Structures are given as C-alpha cells and as structure tokens.
Amino acid sequence: MTEAQYRQVTITRITEQVPGVKTFELAYANGGAIPYRSGQFITFVFTHHGKEERRSFSISSSAQAGESLAITVKRIDNGAYSRLLIDRAKVGDVLQTTGVAGLFTLPADALGKQVVFFAAGIGITPVFSLIKELLAGTDDTTAMLVYSNRNKSEAVFLAELDGLLSRYRTRLTIEYLYSDAQNLARARLNKALVRTLLNEYAPGDRSKMLFYICGPYEYMRMVIYALEENSIKDEQIRRENFNMNTRPVVVAEPPDKAPHNISFVHNGTEQTITAQYPETILKAAIRHNIALPYSCEAGRCGSCALRCTSGKVWHSYNEVLMDMDLRHGSILTCTGYAVGGDITIEV
Ligand SMILES: Cc1cc2nc3c(=O)[nH]c(=O)nc-3n(C[C@H](O)[C@H](O)[C@H](O)COP(=O)(O)OP(=O)(O)OC[C@H]3O[C@@H](n4cnc5c(N)ncnc54)[C@H](O)[C@@H]3O)c2cc1C
Ligand code: FES
C-alpha cells in the first residue's frame, strides 16, 4: 500500500478509563463514520526512527450498539506508539491507517448460542465490543465473561460491564478475577478454575458453544489447553493475539519451493506476478507495488487475510485462520506460499 492509499482518521474524543489506559473515538478526517465489525481491529502507520511501522488496536465499540469506532489503548513503558497516543494525542489529531481488518468476529450463526469469553487485562477490548454486539443483536444469545486483572484498579470497563449486567440479567454472566484476591480459589485463572467455571456457568451441551479468548500469550495458551481438556474443539475457539513477539523459533518450509504465478484480481482487473520461496506472497506483492493490507507479517493478526479462488496456498505459520476459513479459501499472504501450481487471489 502506498502512502497515497492510507486513509486519514481524526480523533474525535478521548476518555481516560484507568490511569495509563484511554479510549479514542475516531472518524474519517474528511468526515463520516468508519465502517467496522465488532471484534475487528484498526491498523495505524507511523514513522519511527525514519522507518515505517504499523500498530494494530482492537475496536472496543460496537456499531450494533450505535457507537462510532473507538479503540482503547494501554500505555506500554518504552512503547513507541502507545506512549504517543496516551501521552500526547489530542482531539483533532490526524492518524494514518491502512484500515480495519480481523477475524475475531461473531459468525452469522451465533444467534441463539451460548458464547463464552475469556479476557485478561487490555485483552478485554475486542471482547467488550463483541459482548455489546451480541447483547444488542438478539434476545436469545447468552454470554459468559471471565475477566482477569491483576487488581481491580487496573480493570477497564468495569462500570460499563456492570451496567450491561443489570440491563441483561438473564443473558450475561461475569466472573471477575483479580490476582491479588484473598480467596485464592478465585484469583489467578488456571486450568482447574476454567473447568470449575465451565461447570458452574456453562453446563449443557458444550459442542454448540463458541469460545473467544484475548489476553497475554501464556494466558491464552493455558485457556486453550483447558478448553481442549474439557472436550471443546479447536473450531469452536476464536483467539486474538496482541503480542507479536511470540513467533516460533523453528519456521516450517513449504513442500514445494518452485516459482509460481500469482494473479491478483481486483475490481475486474488482473495483475500477475511470480513468487518463489522464501519470498512470501505479501513480500512479492510489495516488491511489485501491489497494495495489500498487512500488519504483523507473522501469521498472527489476520489483517493480510484474502481469498484464494484457484490453486493452493501453504502457510509457514497461521494462528488466526480456522479450518472453516481455510476451507472457504481464506489465506494469509504474509506467511503464505503458492504450492503445486499457480494461484489466483481476490483483493
Ligand atoms: C490485533 C491486535 C490488536 C491489538 N489491540 C490492542 C488494544 O486493543 N489495546 C492495546 O493497548 N494494545 C493492543 N495491541 C497491541 C498494540 O498493537 C501494540 O503492540 C502496543 O500498543 C505496543 O506498541 P508500542 O509501539 O507502544 O510498543 P513497542 O515500541 O512496539 O514496544 C516497546 C517495548 O515494549 C514491549 N511490548 C510491546 N507490547 C507489549 C505488551 N503488550 N506488554 C508488555 N510489553 C510490550 C516490546 O517487546 C518492546 O520491548 C494489539 C495488537 C494486535 C496485533
Ligand atoms: S499481517 Fe498479520 S497475519 Fe498476516
């Protein structure tokens, strides 16, 4: 994506949630609301030490609940972009974005289901957005939230969540967990506590339930293991990973390293390039000045997801696309390679 293709957004409102965490409401700089789905994220582009960098932030608002796009940012010590937003950004500032993306969204068939959310710390942002969408959207879907924080003073959206609790008494359950709690049986989340909470709040047929997890890497890994031990299938679990520093040390290699043609189809026009391992589809596209969305470049965020309409793509790493997505042709260009022949991708 060239600079001319970035969109500019303006900060229209800033609210401090707790010290070091602020919510920023955004609109297009030339006017108009930014379209989005609950659970997605928006990616910003900025220059740091002369180099172009990108950071993504989950959307904490819900269009279904009538809210304009908002992000909620936690200040990271020594963080280049989060400190810029928390310490210096003001209403009226203009930010550059590559747009909204992400697959941490509710499926069309979520209606009538029980949805269980696990969030820790600032990982609450996309979960808060999803819960609002789910509760605003239908009368028979129920939500359970397990929300972990180090202590109560760091927990974001407490008043709003309590407001939802009293408004949707029969459809929402929340278990707040604090690491500093006196009662150690309900403090830090562990596998045994996941089992206890599931038995307490989500009895019934778990094969129909959906599970959403967002938080630190180790937390997410523990919850996923715990769910699997409780017979929850991988395809029932959606995860959103904020931490891009957890890439596996061993990177797999594709079964086919020959050059293949990649045709990008966009609005009826087609452009074909050639790529060969170790150049990913994304890297080859950038080399040819083809504007594709991306953020983490590590198979973790989903912003580069596109649809492959013919041929086969092999991924060196994929943490976001589920089997169902892959079956429908979704691919990640940042870790994807054409294998076994030429491919066509819709942009
Ligand atoms: C899909 C997605 C959604 C995200 N949503 C949100 C969100 O809703 N709210 C939010 O606040 N952030 C969110 N993030 C994280 C955000 O993109 C940045 O990574 C974060 O703000 C740090 O960026 P920075 O430029 O300030 O720090 P950097 O300059 O990138 O990092 C500075 C130092 O801090 C360390 N560091 C980076 N991130 C963390 C962290 N989370 N905890 C501890 N140390 C860290 C780095 O390793 C480095 O040493 C999301 C990330 C992704 C990929
Ligand atoms: S850019 Fe993040 S998964 Fe590809």
PDB file of C-alpha atoms in Angstrom, residues 259-276 280-282 284-285 288 290-292 306-313 329 331 333 337-339 341-347:
ATOM      1  CA  PRO A 259       8.333 -20.402  -8.641  1.00  0.00           C
ATOM      2  CA  HIS A 260       4.608 -19.966  -9.289  1.00  0.00           C
ATOM      3  CA  ASN A 261       2.449 -17.261 -10.807  1.00  0.00           C
ATOM      4  CA  ILE A 262       0.157 -15.317  -8.517  1.00  0.00           C
ATOM      5  CA  SER A 263      -2.728 -13.457 -10.145  1.00  0.00           C
ATOM      6  CA  PHE A 264      -4.344 -10.683  -8.106  1.00  0.00           C
ATOM      7  CA  VAL A 265      -7.883  -9.875  -9.198  1.00  0.00           C
ATOM      8  CA  HIS A 266      -9.267  -6.520  -8.099  1.00  0.00           C
ATOM      9  CA  ASN A 267     -12.456  -4.876  -9.412  1.00  0.00           C
ATOM     10  CA  GLY A 268     -12.328  -6.851 -12.640  1.00  0.00           C
ATOM     11  CA  THR A 269      -8.624  -6.151 -13.379  1.00  0.00           C
ATOM     12  CA  GLU A 270      -5.925  -8.782 -13.039  1.00  0.00           C
ATOM     13  CA  GLN A 271      -2.186  -8.431 -12.363  1.00  0.00           C
ATOM     14  CA  THR A 272       0.086 -11.471 -12.410  1.00  0.00           C
ATOM     15  CA  ILE A 273       3.472 -11.704 -10.717  1.00  0.00           C
ATOM     16  CA  THR A 274       5.836 -14.557  -9.919  1.00  0.00           C
ATOM     17  CA  ALA A 275       6.947 -15.521  -6.414  1.00  0.00           C
ATOM     18  CA  GLN A 276       9.263 -18.195  -5.139  1.00  0.00           C
ATOM     19  CA  THR A 280       6.010 -14.803   0.671  1.00  0.00           C
ATOM     20  CA  ILE A 281       3.003 -13.773  -1.396  1.00  0.00           C
ATOM     21  CA  LEU A 282       2.921 -10.487   0.553  1.00  0.00           C
ATOM     22  CA  ALA A 284       6.310 -10.439  -3.704  1.00  0.00           C
ATOM     23  CA  ALA A 285       3.261  -8.165  -3.951  1.00  0.00           C
ATOM     24  CA  HIS A 288       5.630  -5.167  -7.385  1.00  0.00           C
ATOM     25  CA  ILE A 290       0.667  -4.058  -5.298  1.00  0.00           C
ATOM     26  CA  ALA A 291      -1.274  -2.588  -2.394  1.00  0.00           C
ATOM     27  CA  LEU A 292      -2.233  -5.326   0.053  1.00  0.00           C
ATOM     28  CA  LEU A 306      -7.568 -12.588   1.431  1.00  0.00           C
ATOM     29  CA  ARG A 307      -9.431 -15.196  -0.601  1.00  0.00           C
ATOM     30  CA  CYS A 308      -7.674 -17.625  -2.898  1.00  0.00           C
ATOM     31  CA  THR A 309     -10.065 -18.572  -5.707  1.00  0.00           C
ATOM     32  CA  SER A 310      -7.846 -21.070  -7.512  1.00  0.00           C
ATOM     33  CA  GLY A 311      -4.722 -23.046  -6.637  1.00  0.00           C
ATOM     34  CA  LYS A 312      -3.245 -23.995  -3.293  1.00  0.00           C
ATOM     35  CA  VAL A 313      -1.575 -21.891  -0.597  1.00  0.00           C
ATOM     36  CA  GLY A 329     -10.428 -20.162   0.570  1.00  0.00           C
ATOM     37  CA  ILE A 331      -5.353 -17.324   3.136  1.00  0.00           C
ATOM     38  CA  THR A 333      -0.404 -13.541   2.378  1.00  0.00           C
ATOM     39  CA  TYR A 337       3.320 -19.511  -0.464  1.00  0.00           C
ATOM     40  CA  ALA A 338       1.780 -20.862  -3.678  1.00  0.00           C
ATOM     41  CA  VAL A 339       2.365 -24.617  -3.833  1.00  0.00           C
ATOM     42  CA  GLY A 341       0.951 -24.604  -9.239  1.00  0.00           C
ATOM     43  CA  ASP A 342      -0.279 -21.088  -9.967  1.00  0.00           C
ATOM     44  CA  ILE A 343      -2.861 -19.331  -7.819  1.00  0.00           C
ATOM     45  CA  THR A 344      -5.458 -16.566  -8.080  1.00  0.00           C
ATOM     46  CA  ILE A 345      -6.231 -14.220  -5.211  1.00  0.00           C
ATOM     47  CA  GLU A 346      -9.137 -11.787  -4.864  1.00  0.00           C
ATOM     48  CA  VAL A 347      -8.086  -8.422  -3.455  1.00  0.00           C
TER      49      VAL A 347
END
